Short mmCIF file of C-alpha atoms in Angstrom, two decimals:
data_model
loop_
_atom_site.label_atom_id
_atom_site.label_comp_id
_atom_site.label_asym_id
_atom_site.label_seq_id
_atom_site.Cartn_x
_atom_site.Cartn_y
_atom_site.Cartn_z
CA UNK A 1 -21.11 41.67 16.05
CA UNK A 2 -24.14 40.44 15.26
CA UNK A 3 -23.58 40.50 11.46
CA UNK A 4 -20.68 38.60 11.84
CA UNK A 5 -22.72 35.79 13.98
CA UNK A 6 -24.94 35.86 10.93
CA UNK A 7 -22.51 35.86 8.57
CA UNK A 8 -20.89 32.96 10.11
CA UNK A 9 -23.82 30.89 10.78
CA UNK A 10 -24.76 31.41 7.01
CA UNK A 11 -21.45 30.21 6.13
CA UNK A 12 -21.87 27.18 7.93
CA UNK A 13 -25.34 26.20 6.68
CA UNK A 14 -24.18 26.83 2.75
CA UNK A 15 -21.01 23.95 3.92
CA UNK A 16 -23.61 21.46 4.83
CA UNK A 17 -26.22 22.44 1.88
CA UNK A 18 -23.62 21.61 -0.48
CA UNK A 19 -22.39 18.73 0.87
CA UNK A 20 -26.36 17.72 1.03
CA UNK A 21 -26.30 18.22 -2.75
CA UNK A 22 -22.95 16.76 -3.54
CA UNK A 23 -24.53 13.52 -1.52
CA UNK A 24 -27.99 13.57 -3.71
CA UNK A 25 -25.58 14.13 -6.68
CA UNK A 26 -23.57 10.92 -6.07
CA UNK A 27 -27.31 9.28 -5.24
CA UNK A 28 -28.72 10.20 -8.74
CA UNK A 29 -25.56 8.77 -10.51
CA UNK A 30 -25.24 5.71 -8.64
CA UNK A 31 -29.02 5.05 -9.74
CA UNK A 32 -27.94 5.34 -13.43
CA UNK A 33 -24.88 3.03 -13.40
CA UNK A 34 -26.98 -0.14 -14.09
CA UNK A 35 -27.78 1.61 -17.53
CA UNK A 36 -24.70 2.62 -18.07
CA UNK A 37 -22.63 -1.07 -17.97
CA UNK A 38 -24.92 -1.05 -21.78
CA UNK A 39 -22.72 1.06 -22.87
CA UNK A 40 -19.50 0.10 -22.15
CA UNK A 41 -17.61 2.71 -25.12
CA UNK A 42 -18.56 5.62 -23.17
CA UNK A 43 -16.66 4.55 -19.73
CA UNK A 44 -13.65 3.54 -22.46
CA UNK A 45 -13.50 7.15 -23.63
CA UNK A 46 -13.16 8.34 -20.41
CA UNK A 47 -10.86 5.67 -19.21
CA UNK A 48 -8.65 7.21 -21.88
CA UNK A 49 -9.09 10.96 -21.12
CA UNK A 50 -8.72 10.49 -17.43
CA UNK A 51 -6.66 7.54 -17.21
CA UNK A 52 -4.46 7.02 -20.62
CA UNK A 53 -3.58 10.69 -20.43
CA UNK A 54 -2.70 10.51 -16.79
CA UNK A 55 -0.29 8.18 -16.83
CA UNK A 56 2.91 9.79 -18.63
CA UNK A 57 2.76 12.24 -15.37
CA UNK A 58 2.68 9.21 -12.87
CA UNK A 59 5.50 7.27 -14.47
CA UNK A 60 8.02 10.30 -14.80
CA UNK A 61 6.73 11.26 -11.20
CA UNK A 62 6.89 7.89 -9.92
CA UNK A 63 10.49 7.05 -11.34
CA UNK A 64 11.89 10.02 -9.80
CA UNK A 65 10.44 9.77 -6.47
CA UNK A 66 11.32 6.14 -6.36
CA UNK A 67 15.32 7.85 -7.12
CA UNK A 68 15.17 10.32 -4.62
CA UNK A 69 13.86 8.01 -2.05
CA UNK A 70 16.62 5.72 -2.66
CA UNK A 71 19.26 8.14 -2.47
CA UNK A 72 17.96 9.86 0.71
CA UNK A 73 17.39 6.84 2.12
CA UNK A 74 21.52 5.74 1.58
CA UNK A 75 22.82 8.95 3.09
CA UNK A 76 20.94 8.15 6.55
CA UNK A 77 21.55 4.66 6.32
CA UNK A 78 25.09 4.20 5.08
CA UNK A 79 26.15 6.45 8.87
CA UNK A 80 24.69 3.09 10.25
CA UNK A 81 26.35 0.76 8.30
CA UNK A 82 22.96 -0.56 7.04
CA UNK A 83 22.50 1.00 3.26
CA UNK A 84 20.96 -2.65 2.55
CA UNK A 85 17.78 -1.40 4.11
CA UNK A 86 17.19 0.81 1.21
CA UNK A 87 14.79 -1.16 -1.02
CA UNK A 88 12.61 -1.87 2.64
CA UNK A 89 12.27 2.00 2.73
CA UNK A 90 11.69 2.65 -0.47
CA UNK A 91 9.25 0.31 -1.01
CA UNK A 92 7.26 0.62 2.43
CA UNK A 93 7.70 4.12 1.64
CA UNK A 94 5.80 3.56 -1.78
CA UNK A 95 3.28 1.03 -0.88
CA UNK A 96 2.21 2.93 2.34
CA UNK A 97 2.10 6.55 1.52
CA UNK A 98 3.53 7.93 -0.97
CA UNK A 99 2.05 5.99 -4.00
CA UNK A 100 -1.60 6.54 -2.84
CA UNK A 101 -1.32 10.00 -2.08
CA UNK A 102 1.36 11.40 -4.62
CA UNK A 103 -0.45 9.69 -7.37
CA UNK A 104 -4.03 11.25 -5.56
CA UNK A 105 -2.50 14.67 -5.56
CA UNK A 106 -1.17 14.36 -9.53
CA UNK A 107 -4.44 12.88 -10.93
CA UNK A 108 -6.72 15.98 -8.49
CA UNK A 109 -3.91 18.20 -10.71
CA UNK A 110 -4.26 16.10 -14.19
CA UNK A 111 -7.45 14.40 -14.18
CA UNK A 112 -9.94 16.22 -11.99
CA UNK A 113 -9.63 20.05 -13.16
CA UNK A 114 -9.88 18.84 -16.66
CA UNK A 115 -12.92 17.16 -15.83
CA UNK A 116 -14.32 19.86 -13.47
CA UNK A 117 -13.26 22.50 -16.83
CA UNK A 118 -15.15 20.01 -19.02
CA UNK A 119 -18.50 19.50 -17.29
CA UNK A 120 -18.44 23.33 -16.74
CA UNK A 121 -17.95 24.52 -20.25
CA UNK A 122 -20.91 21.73 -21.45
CA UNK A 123 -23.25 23.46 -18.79
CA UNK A 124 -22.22 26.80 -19.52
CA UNK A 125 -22.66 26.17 -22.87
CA UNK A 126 -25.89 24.30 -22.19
CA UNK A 127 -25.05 20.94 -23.83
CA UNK A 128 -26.51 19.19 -20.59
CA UNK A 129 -29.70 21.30 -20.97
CA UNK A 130 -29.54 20.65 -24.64
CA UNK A 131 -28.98 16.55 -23.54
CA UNK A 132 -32.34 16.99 -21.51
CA UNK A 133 -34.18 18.84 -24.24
CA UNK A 134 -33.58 15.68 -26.34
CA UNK A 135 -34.75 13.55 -23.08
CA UNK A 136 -31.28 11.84 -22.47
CA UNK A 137 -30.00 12.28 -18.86
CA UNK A 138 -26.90 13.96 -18.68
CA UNK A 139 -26.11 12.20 -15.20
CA UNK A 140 -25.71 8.89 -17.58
CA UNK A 141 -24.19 10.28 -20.26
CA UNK A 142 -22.05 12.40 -19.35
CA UNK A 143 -21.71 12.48 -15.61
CA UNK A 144 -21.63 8.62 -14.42
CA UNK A 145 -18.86 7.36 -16.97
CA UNK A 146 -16.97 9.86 -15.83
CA UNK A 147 -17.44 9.24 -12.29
CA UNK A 148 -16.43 5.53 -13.19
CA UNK A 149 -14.02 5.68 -15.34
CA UNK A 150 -12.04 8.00 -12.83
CA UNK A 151 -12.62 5.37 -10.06
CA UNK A 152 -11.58 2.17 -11.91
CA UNK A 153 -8.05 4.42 -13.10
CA UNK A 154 -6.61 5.82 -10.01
CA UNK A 155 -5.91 1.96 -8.35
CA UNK A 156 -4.27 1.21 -11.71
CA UNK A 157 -2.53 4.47 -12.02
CA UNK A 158 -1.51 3.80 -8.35
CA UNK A 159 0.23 0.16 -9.29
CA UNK A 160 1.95 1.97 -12.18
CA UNK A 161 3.44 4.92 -10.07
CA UNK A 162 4.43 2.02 -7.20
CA UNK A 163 6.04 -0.31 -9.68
CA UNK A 164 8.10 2.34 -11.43
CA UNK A 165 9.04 3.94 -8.20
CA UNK A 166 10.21 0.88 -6.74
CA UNK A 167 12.14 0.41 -10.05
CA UNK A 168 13.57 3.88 -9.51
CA UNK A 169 14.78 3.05 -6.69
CA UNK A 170 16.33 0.06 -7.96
CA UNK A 171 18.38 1.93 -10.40
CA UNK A 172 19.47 4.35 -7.76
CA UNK A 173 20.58 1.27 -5.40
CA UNK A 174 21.68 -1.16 -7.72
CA UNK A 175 23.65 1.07 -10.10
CA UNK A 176 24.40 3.90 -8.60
CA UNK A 177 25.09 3.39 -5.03
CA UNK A 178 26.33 -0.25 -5.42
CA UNK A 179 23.75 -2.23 -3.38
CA UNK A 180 24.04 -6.03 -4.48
CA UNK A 181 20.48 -7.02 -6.64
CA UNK A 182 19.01 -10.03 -4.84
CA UNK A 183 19.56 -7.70 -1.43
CA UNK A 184 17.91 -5.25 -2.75
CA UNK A 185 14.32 -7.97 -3.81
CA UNK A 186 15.39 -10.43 -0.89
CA UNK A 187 14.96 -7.84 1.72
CA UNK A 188 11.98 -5.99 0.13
CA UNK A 189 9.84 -9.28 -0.25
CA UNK A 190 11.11 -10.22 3.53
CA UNK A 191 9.63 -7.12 5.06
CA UNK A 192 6.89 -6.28 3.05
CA UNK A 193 3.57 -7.87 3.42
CA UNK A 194 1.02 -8.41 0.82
CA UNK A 195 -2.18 -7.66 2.66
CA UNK A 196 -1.25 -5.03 5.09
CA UNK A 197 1.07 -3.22 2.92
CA UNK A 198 -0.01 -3.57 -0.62
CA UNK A 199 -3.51 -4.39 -0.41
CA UNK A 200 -3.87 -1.30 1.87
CA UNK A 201 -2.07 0.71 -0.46
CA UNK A 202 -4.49 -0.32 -2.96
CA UNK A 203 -7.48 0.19 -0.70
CA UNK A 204 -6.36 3.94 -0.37
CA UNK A 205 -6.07 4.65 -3.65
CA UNK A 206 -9.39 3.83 -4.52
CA UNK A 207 -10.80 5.81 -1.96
CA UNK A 208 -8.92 8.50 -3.07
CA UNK A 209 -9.95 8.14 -6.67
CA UNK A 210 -13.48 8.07 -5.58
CA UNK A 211 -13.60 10.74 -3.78
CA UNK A 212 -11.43 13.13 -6.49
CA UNK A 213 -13.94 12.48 -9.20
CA UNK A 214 -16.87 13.03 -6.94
CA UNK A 215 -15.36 16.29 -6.19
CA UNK A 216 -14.61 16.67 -9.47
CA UNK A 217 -17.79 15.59 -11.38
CA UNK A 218 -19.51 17.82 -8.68
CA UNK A 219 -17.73 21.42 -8.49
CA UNK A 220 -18.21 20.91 -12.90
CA UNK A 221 -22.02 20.24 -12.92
CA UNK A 222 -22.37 22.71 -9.34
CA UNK A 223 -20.15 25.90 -11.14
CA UNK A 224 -21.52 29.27 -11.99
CA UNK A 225 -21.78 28.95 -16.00
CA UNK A 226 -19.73 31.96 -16.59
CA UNK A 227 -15.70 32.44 -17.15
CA UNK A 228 -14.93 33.04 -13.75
CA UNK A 229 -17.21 30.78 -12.34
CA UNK A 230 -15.75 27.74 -14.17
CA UNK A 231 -12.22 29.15 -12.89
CA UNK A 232 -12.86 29.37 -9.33
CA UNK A 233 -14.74 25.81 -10.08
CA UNK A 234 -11.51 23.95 -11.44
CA UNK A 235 -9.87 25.80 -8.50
CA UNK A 236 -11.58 24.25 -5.80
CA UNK A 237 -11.27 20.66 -7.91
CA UNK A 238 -7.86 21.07 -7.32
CA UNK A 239 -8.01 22.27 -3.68
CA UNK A 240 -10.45 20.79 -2.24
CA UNK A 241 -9.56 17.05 -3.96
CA UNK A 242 -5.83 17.24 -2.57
CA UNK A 243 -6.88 18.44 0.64
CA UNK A 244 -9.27 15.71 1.16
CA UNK A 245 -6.43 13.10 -0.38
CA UNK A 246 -4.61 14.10 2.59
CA UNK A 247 -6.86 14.53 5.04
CA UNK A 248 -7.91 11.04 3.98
CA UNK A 249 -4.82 9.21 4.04
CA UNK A 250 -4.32 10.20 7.92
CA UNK A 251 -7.42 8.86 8.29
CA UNK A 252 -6.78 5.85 6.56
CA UNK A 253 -3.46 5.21 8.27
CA UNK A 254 -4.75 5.45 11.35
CA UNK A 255 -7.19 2.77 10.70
CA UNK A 256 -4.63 0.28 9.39
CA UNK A 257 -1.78 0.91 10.68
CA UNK A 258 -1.99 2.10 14.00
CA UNK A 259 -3.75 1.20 16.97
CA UNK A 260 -6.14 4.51 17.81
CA UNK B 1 -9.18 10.89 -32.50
CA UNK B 2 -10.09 7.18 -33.59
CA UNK B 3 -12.19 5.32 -31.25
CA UNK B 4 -10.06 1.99 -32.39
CA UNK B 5 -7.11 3.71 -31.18
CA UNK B 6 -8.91 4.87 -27.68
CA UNK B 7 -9.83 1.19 -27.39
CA UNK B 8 -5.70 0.09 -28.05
CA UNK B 9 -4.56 2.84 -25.57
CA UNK B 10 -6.98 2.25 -22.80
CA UNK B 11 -6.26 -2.02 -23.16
CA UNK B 12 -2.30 -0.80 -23.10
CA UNK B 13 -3.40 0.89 -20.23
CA UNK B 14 -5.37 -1.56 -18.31
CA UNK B 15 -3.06 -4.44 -18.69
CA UNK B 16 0.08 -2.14 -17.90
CA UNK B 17 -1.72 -1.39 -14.17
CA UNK B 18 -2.86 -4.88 -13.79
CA UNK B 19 0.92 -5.96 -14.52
CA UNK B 20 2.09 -3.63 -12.66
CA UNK B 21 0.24 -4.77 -9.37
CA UNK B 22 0.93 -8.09 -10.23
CA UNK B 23 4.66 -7.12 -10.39
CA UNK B 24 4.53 -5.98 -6.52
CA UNK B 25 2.78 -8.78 -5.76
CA UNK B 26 5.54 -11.41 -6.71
CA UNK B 27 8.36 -9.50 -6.69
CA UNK B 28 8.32 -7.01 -4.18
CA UNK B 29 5.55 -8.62 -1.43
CA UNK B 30 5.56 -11.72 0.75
CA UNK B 31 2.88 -13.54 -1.42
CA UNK B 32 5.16 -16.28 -3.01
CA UNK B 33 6.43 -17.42 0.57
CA UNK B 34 2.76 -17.65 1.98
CA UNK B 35 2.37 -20.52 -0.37
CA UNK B 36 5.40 -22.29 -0.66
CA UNK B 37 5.70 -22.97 3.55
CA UNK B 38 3.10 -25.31 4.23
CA UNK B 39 3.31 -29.19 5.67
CA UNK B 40 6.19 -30.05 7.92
CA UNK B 41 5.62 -28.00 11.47
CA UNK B 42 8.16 -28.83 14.07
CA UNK B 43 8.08 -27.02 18.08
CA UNK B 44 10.11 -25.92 20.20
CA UNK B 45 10.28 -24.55 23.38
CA UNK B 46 11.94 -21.47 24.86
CA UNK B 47 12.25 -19.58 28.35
CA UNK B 48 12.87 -16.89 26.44
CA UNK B 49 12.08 -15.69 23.01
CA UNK B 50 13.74 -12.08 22.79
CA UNK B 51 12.30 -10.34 20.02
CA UNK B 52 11.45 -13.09 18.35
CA UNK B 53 7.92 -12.74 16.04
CA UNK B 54 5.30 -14.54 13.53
CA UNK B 55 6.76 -14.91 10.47
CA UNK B 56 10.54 -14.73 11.65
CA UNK B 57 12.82 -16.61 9.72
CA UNK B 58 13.71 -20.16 10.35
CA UNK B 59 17.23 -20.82 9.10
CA UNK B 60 19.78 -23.80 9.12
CA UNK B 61 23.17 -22.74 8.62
CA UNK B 62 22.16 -18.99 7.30
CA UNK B 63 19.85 -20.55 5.00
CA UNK B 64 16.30 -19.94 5.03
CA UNK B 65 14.10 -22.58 5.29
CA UNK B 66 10.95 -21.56 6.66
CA UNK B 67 9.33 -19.38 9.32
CA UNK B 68 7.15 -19.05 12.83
CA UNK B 69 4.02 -19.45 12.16
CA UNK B 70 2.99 -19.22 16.24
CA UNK B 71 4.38 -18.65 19.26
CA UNK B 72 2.59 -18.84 22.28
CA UNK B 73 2.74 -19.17 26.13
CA UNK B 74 2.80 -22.82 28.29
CA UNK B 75 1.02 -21.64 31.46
CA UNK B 76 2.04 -25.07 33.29
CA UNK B 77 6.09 -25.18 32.09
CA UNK B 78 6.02 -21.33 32.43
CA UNK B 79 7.79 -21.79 28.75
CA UNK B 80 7.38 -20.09 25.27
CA UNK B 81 5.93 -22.70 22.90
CA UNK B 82 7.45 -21.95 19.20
CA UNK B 83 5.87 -23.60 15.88
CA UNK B 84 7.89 -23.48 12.83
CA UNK B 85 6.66 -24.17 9.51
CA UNK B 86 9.73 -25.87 7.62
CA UNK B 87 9.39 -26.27 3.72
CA UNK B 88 7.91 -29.67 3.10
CA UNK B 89 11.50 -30.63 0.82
CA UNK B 90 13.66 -30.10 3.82
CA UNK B 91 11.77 -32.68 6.52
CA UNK B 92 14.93 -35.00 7.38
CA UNK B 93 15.84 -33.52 10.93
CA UNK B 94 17.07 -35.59 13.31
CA UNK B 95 15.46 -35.92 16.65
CA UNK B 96 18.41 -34.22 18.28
CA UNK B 97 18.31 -31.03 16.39
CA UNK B 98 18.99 -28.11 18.54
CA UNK B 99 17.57 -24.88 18.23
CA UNK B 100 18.80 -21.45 19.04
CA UNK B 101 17.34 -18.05 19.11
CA UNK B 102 19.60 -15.95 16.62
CA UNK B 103 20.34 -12.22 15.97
CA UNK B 104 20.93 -11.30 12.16
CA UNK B 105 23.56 -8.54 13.06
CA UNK B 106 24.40 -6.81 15.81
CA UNK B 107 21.14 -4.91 15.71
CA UNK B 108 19.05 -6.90 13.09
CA UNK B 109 15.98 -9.24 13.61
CA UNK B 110 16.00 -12.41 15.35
CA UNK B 111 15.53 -15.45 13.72
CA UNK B 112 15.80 -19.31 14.51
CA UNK B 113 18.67 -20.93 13.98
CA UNK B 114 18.41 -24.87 13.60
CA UNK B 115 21.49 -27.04 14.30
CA UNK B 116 21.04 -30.87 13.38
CA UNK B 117 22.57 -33.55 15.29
CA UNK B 118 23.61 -37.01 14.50
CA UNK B 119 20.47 -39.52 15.80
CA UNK B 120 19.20 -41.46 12.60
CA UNK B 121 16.09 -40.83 13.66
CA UNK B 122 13.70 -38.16 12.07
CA UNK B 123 11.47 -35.84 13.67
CA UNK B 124 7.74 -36.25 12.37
CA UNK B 125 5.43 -33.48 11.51
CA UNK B 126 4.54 -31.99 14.70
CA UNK B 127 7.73 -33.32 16.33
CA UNK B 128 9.66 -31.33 19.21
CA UNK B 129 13.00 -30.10 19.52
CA UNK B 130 14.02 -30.32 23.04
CA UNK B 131 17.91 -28.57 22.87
CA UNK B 132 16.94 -25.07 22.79
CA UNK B 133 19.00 -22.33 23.61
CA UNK B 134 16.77 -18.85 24.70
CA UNK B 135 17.44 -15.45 23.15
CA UNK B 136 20.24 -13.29 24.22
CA UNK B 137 18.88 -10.45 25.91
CA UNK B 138 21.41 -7.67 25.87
CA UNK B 139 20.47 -5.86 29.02
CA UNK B 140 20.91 -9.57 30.82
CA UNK B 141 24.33 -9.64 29.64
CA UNK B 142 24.85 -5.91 30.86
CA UNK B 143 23.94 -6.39 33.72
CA UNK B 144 25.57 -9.66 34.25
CA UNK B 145 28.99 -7.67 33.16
CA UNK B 146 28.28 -4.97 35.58
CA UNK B 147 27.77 -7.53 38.45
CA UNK B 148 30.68 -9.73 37.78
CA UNK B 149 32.90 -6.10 37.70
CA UNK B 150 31.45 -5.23 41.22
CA UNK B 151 32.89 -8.14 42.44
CA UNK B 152 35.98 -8.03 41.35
CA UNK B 153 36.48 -4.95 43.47
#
């Protein structure tokens, strides 16, 4: 009985130590970043690993989610005679939730375990105590680009996935279920607002982008630098990233959308 | 790989997301008709605005002409005070234009509908209609129906 207390008490201490370090982490590489805008080639590199690479998922993902929408969105509506709704639901749909989080929960999948995998592999191989051997500090070069680079891509990867779901859903309405094409804009620009639909959408993914590479960046430089360690690390990437992505995003609703 | 082609693909990248957003913006979001409604703001007052909102249509003959940009309450007529923004290119009204309190369907939003009349006289910037017509409040009209059968009987 007593064990257990223990055991559970220990548990919750070793929560709060890491999130301690995880918050020191961020700290240190936050203190680097004026260095880093030197050396603009290094944040392009990882724009391209994290971003560029990304973004083949989010446009297949995002043009069929945009489809189904649309199509799910008929069936209910046509029973009410009012299947010109369509593009409003698919694109509040998008802007609101979906885009944000879906997008979130892909680039945790895509993005963060390959980062988590890489940062792991250079500390298990010790390239970052090699880096500080040769007095260069791995948090600029190898952590903060990385931490940037994933923050400036998810908004745009975000705006991709929206766009091409909201031309999904186009194709499904226009083409396939017969909607007429200035309904389908007319009513979508009617109903949906710039600031407190897309600008929030926007504001969401950002914070979600933030928070996966922190995770991210983190569980990599935090893992135990053997094979198993660096699997159970790019496990909790994945995990722990989505998990706060939607933990986040009820959060974040709440705030803008509703009244609590 | 090439850090020339990194530098193409992450550009590509980059301007696709910006486009992107700025595709929303225009196409999809309310952000052209923020601009374009501005200038000629014409009141009018209600006893009752239904479900009328900010940013409800404003239409003349089922075309859309501007929108509400307030609505708020006369605490000496006990009335609903409506201001329309009109689109500066459609400012000939004349000073007997009525206006009406409209349903788009039978369960869509509610707009205003403005009917012109036939003074050759204008209505300024700030000018008030003063035929309105209310909102139709269906449970009114219910009950109305439900009174007028009791008395048949």
């Amino acid at each position: 009985m007593l064990d257990q207390l223990q055991l559970t008490g220990q548990r919750v201490i070793a929560v709060f130590a890491r999130l301690g370090q995880a918050t020191l982490f961020l700290y240190q590489i936050i203190m680097t970043l004026p260095g880093l805008m030197l050396r603009p080639s290094l944040i392009i590199k990882q724009l391209y690993s994290t971003g560029v690479q990304t973004l083949l998922i989010i446009v297949v993902a995002g043009c069929f989610v945009g489809m189904v929408l649309a199509l799910q969105a008929y069936y209910v509506l046509v029973d009410f005679g009012a299947e010109d709704s369509i593009s409003q639901m698919v694109v509040l749909t998008l802007m609101r939730e979906l885009g944000p989080v879906i997008t979130g929960l892909l680039f945790a999948g895509r993005a963060g375990s390959a980062l988590t995998a890489e940062i792991g592999l250079m500390k298990s191989t010790e390239q970052l105590s090699g880096m500080e051997m040769m007095a260069i500090d791995p948090m600029q070069r190898v952590m903060a680009p990385r931490i940037l680079a994933g923050f400036l891509a998810m908004p745009l990867l975000t705006a991709v996935f929206m766009a091409v779901g909201v031309l999904g859903g186009y194709l499904v309405a226009v083409h396939g279920v017969g909607i007429f094409e200035g309904v389908y804009w007319s009513l979508a620009q009617l109903k949906v607002d710039f600031y407190s639909d897309l600008m929030n959408g926007m504001i969401k993914s950002i914070v979600f982008g933030f928070v996966i590479v922190w995770i991210a960046v983190f569980e990599g430089y935090d893992s135990v630098p053997t094979s198993e360690g660096l699997g159970q690390a790019t496990t909790r990437t994945v995990v722990h990233g989505s998990l706060a992505v939607l933990g986040l995003d009820f959060l974040l609703t709440a705030i803008m959308f509703g009244d609590i | 790989m090439n850090s020339k082609t990194v530098e193409i693909a992450v550009g590509i990248f980059v301007a696709l997301g910006i486009a992107a957003f700025f595709m929303l913006a225009m196409k999809v979001s309310n952000l052209i008709s923020y601009e374009s409604a501005s200038g000629y703001q014409i009141s009018a007052r209600f006893d009752n605005i239904g479900g009328l909102r900010e940013r409800s249509p404003v239409a003349v003959g089922g075309v859309r002409i501007g929108k509400v940009s307030s609505i708020e309450y006369d605490n000496e007529t006990y009335e609903a005070v409506v201001v329309m923004e009109i689109e500066p290119k459609y400012n000939r009204f004349p000073t007997d234009t009525s206006a009406g309190i409209l349903t788009a369907g039978l369960l869509g939003e509610q707009y205003v509908g403005l009917e012109p009349g036939a003074e050759e006289k204008f209505l300024i910037s700030g000018g008030e209609i003063t035929v309105t017509q209310s909102a139709i409040v269906l449970e009114e009209i219910i009950g109305q129906f439900l009174y007028s059968k009791a008395d048949e009987k």
